[in-house]
PDB file of C-alpha atoms in Angstrom:
ATOM      1  CA  MET J 293     104.104 110.155 108.351  1.00  0.00           C
ATOM      2  CA  LEU J 294     105.397 106.834 107.063  1.00  0.00           C
ATOM      3  CA  ALA J 295     108.046 108.526 104.795  1.00  0.00           C
ATOM      4  CA  VAL J 296     109.202 110.675 107.667  1.00  0.00           C
ATOM      5  CA  SER J 297     109.481 107.871 110.155  1.00  0.00           C
ATOM      6  CA  LEU J 298     111.307 105.566 107.703  1.00  0.00           C
ATOM      7  CA  SER J 299     113.700 108.443 106.980  1.00  0.00           C
ATOM      8  CA  ALA J 300     114.231 108.853 110.712  1.00  0.00           C
ATOM      9  CA  LEU J 301     114.895 105.099 111.113  1.00  0.00           C
ATOM     10  CA  LEU J 302     117.446 105.302 108.263  1.00  0.00           C
ATOM     11  CA  ALA J 303     119.160 108.175 109.858  1.00  0.00           C
ATOM     12  CA  TRP J 304     119.237 106.312 113.203  1.00  0.00           C
ATOM     13  CA  SER J 305     120.894 103.334 111.485  1.00  0.00           C
ATOM     14  CA  PHE J 306     123.553 105.835 109.956  1.00  0.00           C
ATOM     15  CA  VAL J 307     124.326 107.295 113.373  1.00  0.00           C
ATOM     16  CA  VAL J 308     124.653 103.794 115.002  1.00  0.00           C
ATOM     17  CA  ALA J 309     126.816 102.611 112.160  1.00  0.00           C
ATOM     18  CA  THR J 310     129.268 105.380 112.669  1.00  0.00           C
ATOM     19  CA  SER J 311     129.218 104.921 116.439  1.00  0.00           C
ATOM     20  CA  ILE J 312     130.279 101.244 116.345  1.00  0.00           C
ATOM     21  CA  PRO J 313     133.121  99.479 114.541  1.00  0.00           C
ATOM     22  CA  SER J 314     132.620  99.216 110.727  1.00  0.00           C
ATOM     23  CA  TRP J 315     130.848  95.939 109.864  1.00  0.00           C
ATOM     24  CA  PHE J 316     133.280  95.592 106.886  1.00  0.00           C
ATOM     25  CA  ASP J 317     136.438  95.312 109.093  1.00  0.00           C
ATOM     26  CA  SER J 318     135.604  95.804 112.661  1.00  0.00           C
ATOM     27  CA  ARG J 319     138.980  94.821 114.075  1.00  0.00           C
ATOM     28  CA  GLU J 320     140.789  97.236 111.839  1.00  0.00           C
ATOM     29  CA  ASP J 321     138.361 100.041 112.842  1.00  0.00           C
ATOM     30  CA  CYS J 322     138.879  99.207 116.501  1.00  0.00           C
ATOM     31  CA  ALA J 323     142.714  99.549 116.090  1.00  0.00           C
ATOM     32  CA  LEU J 324     142.644 102.780 114.083  1.00  0.00           C
ATOM     33  CA  THR J 325     140.066 104.498 116.200  1.00  0.00           C
ATOM     34  CA  LEU J 326     141.619 103.540 119.555  1.00  0.00           C
ATOM     35  CA  HIS J 327     145.138 104.163 118.200  1.00  0.00           C
ATOM     36  CA  ARG J 328     146.418 100.563 118.548  1.00  0.00           C
ATOM     37  CA  SER J 329     149.135  99.323 116.269  1.00  0.00           C
ATOM     38  CA  ASP J 330     147.967  95.724 115.736  1.00  0.00           C
ATOM     39  CA  SER J 331     144.457  94.541 114.889  1.00  0.00           C
ATOM     40  CA  TYR J 332     145.143  90.740 114.559  1.00  0.00           C
ATOM     41  CA  ASP J 333     144.297  89.744 118.123  1.00  0.00           C
ATOM     42  CA  ILE J 334     141.351  92.019 118.575  1.00  0.00           C
ATOM     43  CA  THR J 335     138.026  90.570 119.410  1.00  0.00           C
ATOM     44  CA  VAL J 336     135.060  92.815 118.611  1.00  0.00           C
ATOM     45  CA  SER J 337     131.578  92.498 119.996  1.00  0.00           C
ATOM     46  CA  THR J 338     128.813  94.590 118.707  1.00  0.00           C
ATOM     47  CA  ARG J 339     125.025  94.891 119.294  1.00  0.00           C
ATOM     48  CA  TRP J 340     122.498  97.094 117.629  1.00  0.00           C
ATOM     49  CA  PHE J 341     119.763  97.125 120.340  1.00  0.00           C
ATOM     50  CA  PRO J 342     120.726  98.669 122.609  1.00  0.00           C
ATOM     51  CA  PRO J 343     123.714  99.992 120.548  1.00  0.00           C
ATOM     52  CA  ARG J 344     126.830  98.652 122.130  1.00  0.00           C
ATOM     53  CA  ALA J 345     130.358  97.748 121.061  1.00  0.00           C
ATOM     54  CA  ALA J 346     133.530  96.548 122.843  1.00  0.00           C
ATOM     55  CA  CYS J 347     137.021  95.978 121.549  1.00  0.00           C
ATOM     56  CA  ASP J 348     138.816  93.239 123.458  1.00  0.00           C
ATOM     57  CA  PHE J 349     142.622  93.524 123.051  1.00  0.00           C
ATOM     58  CA  GLY J 350     143.329  90.469 125.269  1.00  0.00           C
ATOM     59  CA  GLY J 351     144.683  90.324 128.825  1.00  0.00           C
ATOM     60  CA  GLY J 352     141.639  91.994 130.258  1.00  0.00           C
ATOM     61  CA  ASP J 353     142.121  95.144 128.025  1.00  0.00           C
ATOM     62  CA  VAL J 354     138.477  95.794 126.893  1.00  0.00           C
ATOM     63  CA  VAL J 355     137.410  99.296 125.698  1.00  0.00           C
ATOM     64  CA  GLN J 356     133.864 100.352 125.163  1.00  0.00           C
ATOM     65  CA  PHE J 357     133.582 101.833 121.679  1.00  0.00           C
ATOM     66  CA  ILE J 358     130.336 103.708 122.331  1.00  0.00           C
ATOM     67  CA  SER J 359     129.501 105.535 125.610  1.00  0.00           C
ATOM     68  CA  PRO J 360     126.639 104.368 127.817  1.00  0.00           C
ATOM     69  CA  THR J 361     125.004 107.648 127.592  1.00  0.00           C
ATOM     70  CA  LYS J 362     124.963 107.754 123.757  1.00  0.00           C
ATOM     71  CA  SER J 363     123.761 104.078 123.791  1.00  0.00           C
ATOM     72  CA  ALA J 364     120.759 105.083 126.067  1.00  0.00           C
ATOM     73  CA  VAL J 365     119.837 108.072 123.961  1.00  0.00           C
ATOM     74  CA  LEU J 366     119.918 105.955 120.772  1.00  0.00           C
ATOM     75  CA  THR J 367     117.874 103.244 122.397  1.00  0.00           C
ATOM     76  CA  VAL J 368     115.047 105.595 123.423  1.00  0.00           C
ATOM     77  CA  ALA J 369     115.132 107.147 120.023  1.00  0.00           C
ATOM     78  CA  LEU J 370     114.766 103.831 118.277  1.00  0.00           C
ATOM     79  CA  ILE J 371     111.797 102.877 120.440  1.00  0.00           C
ATOM     80  CA  LEU J 372     110.048 106.113 119.559  1.00  0.00           C
ATOM     81  CA  ILE J 373     110.708 105.862 115.976  1.00  0.00           C
ATOM     82  CA  THR J 374     109.652 102.196 115.743  1.00  0.00           C
ATOM     83  CA  VAL J 375     106.295 103.137 117.454  1.00  0.00           C
ATOM     84  CA  VAL J 376     105.708 105.762 114.756  1.00  0.00           C
ATOM     85  CA  VAL J 377     106.806 103.393 111.913  1.00  0.00           C
ATOM     86  CA  LEU J 378     104.441 100.640 113.022  1.00  0.00           C
ATOM     87  CA  GLY J 379     101.551 103.014 113.637  1.00  0.00           C
ATOM     88  CA  SER J 380     102.052 104.512 110.160  1.00  0.00           C
ATOM     89  CA  LEU J 381     102.209 101.100 108.463  1.00  0.00           C
ATOM     90  CA  TYR J 382      98.957 100.289 110.194  1.00  0.00           C
ATOM     91  CA  LEU J 383      97.341 103.394 108.860  1.00  0.00           C
ATOM     92  CA  VAL J 384      98.565 102.691 105.357  1.00  0.00           C
ATOM     93  CA  ALA J 385      97.384  99.014 105.442  1.00  0.00           C
ATOM     94  CA  ARG J 386      93.898 100.232 106.790  1.00  0.00           C
ATOM     95  CA  ARG J 387      93.434 102.073 103.516  1.00  0.00           C
ATOM     96  CA  LEU J 388      93.302  98.736 101.761  1.00  0.00           C
ATOM     97  CA  PHE J 389      90.073  97.861 103.481  1.00  0.00           C
ATOM     98  CA  GLU J 390      88.235 101.162 103.271  1.00  0.00           C
ATOM     99  CA  PRO J 391      84.956 101.472 101.307  1.00  0.00           C
ATOM    100  CA  ALA J 392      85.356 101.012  97.563  1.00  0.00           C
ATOM    101  CA  GLY J 393      84.121 104.537  96.643  1.00  0.00           C
ATOM    102  CA  VAL J 394      82.893 105.645  93.289  1.00  0.00           C
ATOM    103  CA  VAL J 395      83.317 103.430  90.231  1.00  0.00           C
ATOM    104  CA  ARG J 396      85.085 105.044  87.436  1.00  0.00           C
ATOM    105  CA  SER J 397      83.360 104.009  84.183  1.00  0.00           C
ATOM    106  CA  ALA J 398      85.027 102.630  81.059  1.00  0.00           C
ATOM    107  CA  GLU J 399      82.495 104.498  78.846  1.00  0.00           C
ATOM    108  CA  ALA J 400      84.074 106.251  75.841  1.00  0.00           C
ATOM    109  CA  VAL J 401      87.480 105.088  76.830  1.00  0.00           C
ATOM    110  CA  ASP J 402      89.803 103.070  74.475  1.00  0.00           C
ATOM    111  CA  LEU J 403      90.786 100.397  76.858  1.00  0.00           C
ATOM    112  CA  ARG J 404      93.381  98.905  74.567  1.00  0.00           C
ATOM    113  CA  ALA J 405      95.265 102.112  74.138  1.00  0.00           C
ATOM    114  CA  ARG J 406      95.002 102.687  77.950  1.00  0.00           C
ATOM    115  CA  GLN J 407      96.362  99.237  78.718  1.00  0.00           C
ATOM    116  CA  ILE J 408      99.252  99.755  76.240  1.00  0.00           C
ATOM    117  CA  ARG J 409     100.107 103.092  77.982  1.00  0.00           C
ATOM    118  CA  HIS J 410      99.870 101.488  81.350  1.00  0.00           C
ATOM    119  CA  LEU J 411     102.252  98.628  80.384  1.00  0.00           C
ATOM    120  CA  ILE J 412     104.853 100.888  78.789  1.00  0.00           C
ATOM    121  CA  THR J 413     104.678 103.532  81.513  1.00  0.00           C
ATOM    122  CA  GLY J 414     104.777 100.974  84.300  1.00  0.00           C
ATOM    123  CA  GLY J 415     107.716  99.137  82.725  1.00  0.00           C
ATOM    124  CA  VAL J 416     109.763 102.312  82.165  1.00  0.00           C
ATOM    125  CA  VAL J 417     109.123 103.814  85.586  1.00  0.00           C
ATOM    126  CA  SER J 418     109.935 100.403  87.287  1.00  0.00           C
ATOM    127  CA  PHE J 419     113.200 100.210  85.238  1.00  0.00           C
ATOM    128  CA  VAL J 420     114.230 103.744  86.376  1.00  0.00           C
ATOM    129  CA  LEU J 421     113.226 103.242  90.167  1.00  0.00           C
ATOM    130  CA  VAL J 422     114.979  99.848  90.365  1.00  0.00           C
ATOM    131  CA  ALA J 423     118.123 101.141  88.644  1.00  0.00           C
ATOM    132  CA  ALA J 424     118.196 104.115  91.168  1.00  0.00           C
ATOM    133  CA  PHE J 425     117.659 101.622  94.035  1.00  0.00           C
ATOM    134  CA  THR J 426     120.650  99.506  92.965  1.00  0.00           C
ATOM    135  CA  PHE J 427     122.948 102.593  93.671  1.00  0.00           C
ATOM    136  CA  ALA J 428     121.023 103.862  96.747  1.00  0.00           C
ATOM    137  CA  ASN J 429     121.135 100.363  98.262  1.00  0.00           C
ATOM    138  CA  VAL J 430     124.952 100.474  98.250  1.00  0.00           C
ATOM    139  CA  PHE J 431     125.090 103.814 100.168  1.00  0.00           C
ATOM    140  CA  ALA J 432     122.409 102.515 102.597  1.00  0.00           C
ATOM    141  CA  LEU J 433     124.471  99.424 103.387  1.00  0.00           C
ATOM    142  CA  VAL J 434     127.785 101.233 103.610  1.00  0.00           C
ATOM    143  CA  LEU J 435     126.540 104.147 105.715  1.00  0.00           C
ATOM    144  CA  GLY J 436     123.830 102.393 107.722  1.00  0.00           C
ATOM    145  CA  GLY J 437     125.096  98.792 107.872  1.00  0.00           C
ATOM    146  CA  PRO J 438     122.647  95.810 107.696  1.00  0.00           C
ATOM    147  CA  LEU J 439     119.752  97.790 109.320  1.00  0.00           C
ATOM    148  CA  GLY J 440     120.286 100.553 106.876  1.00  0.00           C
ATOM    149  CA  GLY J 441     120.047  98.212 103.911  1.00  0.00           C
ATOM    150  CA  LEU J 442     116.850  96.544 105.412  1.00  0.00           C
ATOM    151  CA  VAL J 443     115.144  99.915 106.013  1.00  0.00           C
ATOM    152  CA  GLY J 444     116.110 101.058 102.479  1.00  0.00           C
ATOM    153  CA  ALA J 445     114.723  97.867 100.968  1.00  0.00           C
ATOM    154  CA  LEU J 446     111.386  98.291 102.950  1.00  0.00           C
ATOM    155  CA  ALA J 447     111.074 101.999 101.909  1.00  0.00           C
ATOM    156  CA  PHE J 448     111.721 101.065  98.339  1.00  0.00           C
ATOM    157  CA  ALA J 449     109.145  98.243  98.223  1.00  0.00           C
ATOM    158  CA  LEU J 450     106.551 100.707  99.680  1.00  0.00           C
ATOM    159  CA  LEU J 451     107.594 103.377  97.093  1.00  0.00           C
ATOM    160  CA  LEU J 452     107.030 100.830  94.302  1.00  0.00           C
ATOM    161  CA  ALA J 453     103.639 100.070  95.622  1.00  0.00           C
ATOM    162  CA  ALA J 454     102.712 103.771  95.919  1.00  0.00           C
ATOM    163  CA  VAL J 455     103.859 104.538  92.469  1.00  0.00           C
ATOM    164  CA  ALA J 456     102.087 101.437  90.933  1.00  0.00           C
ATOM    165  CA  ALA J 457      98.904 102.458  92.713  1.00  0.00           C
ATOM    166  CA  SER J 458      99.164 106.075  91.335  1.00  0.00           C
ATOM    167  CA  LEU J 459      99.742 104.830  87.743  1.00  0.00           C
ATOM    168  CA  ASP J 460      96.793 102.310  88.176  1.00  0.00           C
ATOM    169  CA  ARG J 461      94.461 105.214  89.215  1.00  0.00           C
ATOM    170  CA  GLN J 462      95.555 107.275  86.216  1.00  0.00           C
ATOM    171  CA  ILE J 463      95.896 104.861  83.437  1.00  0.00           C
ATOM    172  CA  GLY J 464      94.820 101.404  84.945  1.00  0.00           C
ATOM    173  CA  PRO J 465      91.959  99.088  84.169  1.00  0.00           C
ATOM    174  CA  LEU J 466      88.424 100.311  83.949  1.00  0.00           C
ATOM    175  CA  PRO J 467      85.784 100.240  85.432  1.00  0.00           C
ATOM    176  CA  SER J 468      87.562 100.582  88.752  1.00  0.00           C
ATOM    177  CA  THR J 469      87.482 102.255  92.088  1.00  0.00           C
ATOM    178  CA  ALA J 470      90.192 104.041  94.188  1.00  0.00           C
ATOM    179  CA  LEU J 471      90.316 101.017  96.402  1.00  0.00           C
ATOM    180  CA  ASP J 472      90.830  98.740  93.525  1.00  0.00           C
ATOM    181  CA  SER J 473      93.833 100.816  92.331  1.00  0.00           C
ATOM    182  CA  ARG J 474      95.358 100.801  95.743  1.00  0.00           C
ATOM    183  CA  ARG J 475      95.055  97.027  96.040  1.00  0.00           C
ATOM    184  CA  ARG J 476      96.359  96.355  92.517  1.00  0.00           C
ATOM    185  CA  GLY J 477      99.198  98.833  93.067  1.00  0.00           C
ATOM    186  CA  VAL J 478     100.338  97.099  96.218  1.00  0.00           C
ATOM    187  CA  ALA J 479     100.217  93.683  94.449  1.00  0.00           C
ATOM    188  CA  VAL J 480     102.414  95.102  91.609  1.00  0.00           C
ATOM    189  CA  GLY J 481     104.804  96.971  93.740  1.00  0.00           C
ATOM    190  CA  LEU J 482     105.437  94.210  96.184  1.00  0.00           C
ATOM    191  CA  GLY J 483     105.381  91.544  93.488  1.00  0.00           C
ATOM    192  CA  THR J 484     108.023  93.551  91.483  1.00  0.00           C
ATOM    193  CA  PHE J 485     110.266  93.824  94.575  1.00  0.00           C
ATOM    194  CA  ALA J 486     109.806  90.191  95.375  1.00  0.00           C
ATOM    195  CA  ALA J 487     110.913  89.341  91.852  1.00  0.00           C
ATOM    196  CA  ILE J 488     114.244  91.317  92.024  1.00  0.00           C
ATOM    197  CA  PHE J 489     114.913  90.096  95.598  1.00  0.00           C
ATOM    198  CA  ALA J 490     114.395  86.482  94.621  1.00  0.00           C
ATOM    199  CA  ALA J 491     116.531  86.826  91.504  1.00  0.00           C
ATOM    200  CA  THR J 492     119.264  88.529  93.419  1.00  0.00           C
ATOM    201  CA  ALA J 493     119.198  85.953  96.215  1.00  0.00           C
ATOM    202  CA  LEU J 494     119.334  83.075  93.633  1.00  0.00           C
ATOM    203  CA  THR J 495     122.513  84.532  92.127  1.00  0.00           C
ATOM    204  CA  GLY J 496     124.073  85.034  95.547  1.00  0.00           C
ATOM    205  CA  ASP J 497     124.573  88.667  95.321  1.00  0.00           C
ATOM    206  CA  LEU J 498     122.514  89.760  98.515  1.00  0.00           C
ATOM    207  CA  PRO J 499     122.634  92.111 100.177  1.00  0.00           C
ATOM    208  CA  PHE J 500     123.766  94.145  97.224  1.00  0.00           C
ATOM    209  CA  PHE J 501     121.550  94.487  94.146  1.00  0.00           C
ATOM    210  CA  ARG J 502     123.044  94.551  90.674  1.00  0.00           C
ATOM    211  CA  PHE J 503     121.972  96.783  87.820  1.00  0.00           C
ATOM    212  CA  TRP J 504     120.469  93.801  85.886  1.00  0.00           C
ATOM    213  CA  ALA J 505     117.740  93.826  88.448  1.00  0.00           C
ATOM    214  CA  ALA J 506     116.341  96.943  86.569  1.00  0.00           C
ATOM    215  CA  PRO J 507     115.196  94.999  83.605  1.00  0.00           C
ATOM    216  CA  VAL J 508     114.061  92.237  85.718  1.00  0.00           C
ATOM    217  CA  GLY J 509     111.939  94.622  87.716  1.00  0.00           C
ATOM    218  CA  ALA J 510     110.547  96.235  84.528  1.00  0.00           C
ATOM    219  CA  ILE J 511     109.538  92.725  83.053  1.00  0.00           C
ATOM    220  CA  ALA J 512     107.960  91.753  86.415  1.00  0.00           C
ATOM    221  CA  THR J 513     105.892  94.973  86.435  1.00  0.00           C
ATOM    222  CA  VAL J 514     104.728  94.481  82.918  1.00  0.00           C
ATOM    223  CA  VAL J 515     103.712  90.813  83.570  1.00  0.00           C
ATOM    224  CA  LEU J 516     101.857  91.767  86.779  1.00  0.00           C
ATOM    225  CA  VAL J 517      99.994  94.611  85.140  1.00  0.00           C
ATOM    226  CA  ARG J 518      99.111  92.581  82.137  1.00  0.00           C
ATOM    227  CA  MET J 519      97.750  89.814  84.446  1.00  0.00           C
ATOM    228  CA  GLN J 520      95.572  92.311  86.232  1.00  0.00           C
ATOM    229  CA  TRP J 521      94.126  93.591  83.006  1.00  0.00           C
ATOM    230  CA  THR J 522      93.449  90.134  81.750  1.00  0.00           C
ATOM    231  CA  ARG J 523      91.856  89.085  84.997  1.00  0.00           C
ATOM    232  CA  LEU J 524      89.496  92.124  85.036  1.00  0.00           C
ATOM    233  CA  ALA J 525      88.510  91.513  81.410  1.00  0.00           C
ATOM    234  CA  ARG J 526      87.605  87.922  82.106  1.00  0.00           C
ATOM    235  CA  ARG J 527      85.591  88.928  85.165  1.00  0.00           C
ATOM    236  CA  ALA J 528      83.779  91.483  83.032  1.00  0.00           C
ATOM    237  CA  GLN J 529      82.974  88.859  80.368  1.00  0.00           C
ATOM    238  CA  GLY J 530      81.808  86.399  83.060  1.00  0.00           C
ATOM    239  CA  GLY J 531      79.607  89.094  84.549  1.00  0.00           C
ATOM    240  CA  ALA J 532      78.013  89.789  81.154  1.00  0.00           C
ATOM    241  CA  VAL J 533      77.273  86.173  80.701  1.00  0.00           C
ATOM    242  CA  ASP J 534      75.624  85.935  84.070  1.00  0.00           C
ATOM    243  CA  GLY J 535      73.591  89.152  83.471  1.00  0.00           C
ATOM    244  CA  ASP J 536      75.546  91.123  86.054  1.00  0.00           C
ATOM    245  CA  THR J 537      77.212  94.447  85.384  1.00  0.00           C
ATOM    246  CA  VAL J 538      80.880  94.914  85.675  1.00  0.00           C
ATOM    247  CA  GLU J 539      80.433  97.318  88.486  1.00  0.00           C
ATOM    248  CA  GLU J 540      78.521  94.618  90.487  1.00  0.00           C
ATOM    249  CA  ASP J 541      81.373  92.229  89.835  1.00  0.00           C
ATOM    250  CA  LEU J 542      83.953  94.761  91.065  1.00  0.00           C
ATOM    251  CA  LEU J 543      82.069  95.612  94.183  1.00  0.00           C
ATOM    252  CA  GLY J 544      81.094  92.078  94.987  1.00  0.00           C
ATOM    253  CA  GLY J 545      77.317  92.486  94.902  1.00  0.00           C
ATOM    254  CA  PRO J 546      74.426  94.235  93.040  1.00  0.00           C
ATOM    255  CA  ARG J 547      74.041  97.946  93.256  1.00  0.00           C
ATOM    256  CA  SER J 548      71.083  99.336  95.350  1.00  0.00           C
TER     257      SER J 548
END
């Protein structure tokens, strides 16, 4: 539901972006679309909610770039899509507070080899996903404007979290529960996106992401995953010293 609603929101931004003057050169777009010869003295006013745009050619000559009917339809559509997006985000977030479930044991598992697989796979997958995002982000911004770029970034951050949670469940730290994997995956995914966003912002390249964000994302993923493995190992050692089991430490209390 979340994937479909975000796709619908992205499509909505594409439709609005094509219905109002281009945010790259709005005056030129007004002149070309309305068949005016000069764009120098044109004043353009745009608004995304409700979607409206007007081209003021001076002397009281103001032309509405988008019809009131289309603006009303797009406004209603945005409200409905937003409700579904927010509801879907709530349902996804609620999964982070579900019962922990069954603990997967580390018995007969080579944890060192498992950790190495997790670090390598996580880094490679993160590199590929971030590299793909640097190209997809350009299209989202060009076709959907600022809102398209924002929705694309949100969808990508959630994708990173989902992939990280899946990898954690398959080759992540043990002993662990499904809830632990989801929480660690969200931390890694959002942490990786925060790293590439901060690095891009510091270089002044926003809203466009450069290809060098891919290795930055891979390094961030590896560092975060390594920290999670180290933290769990320390908790396990602390539990052994105190006489508790690792499963008790993970679940926050003794088993009944």
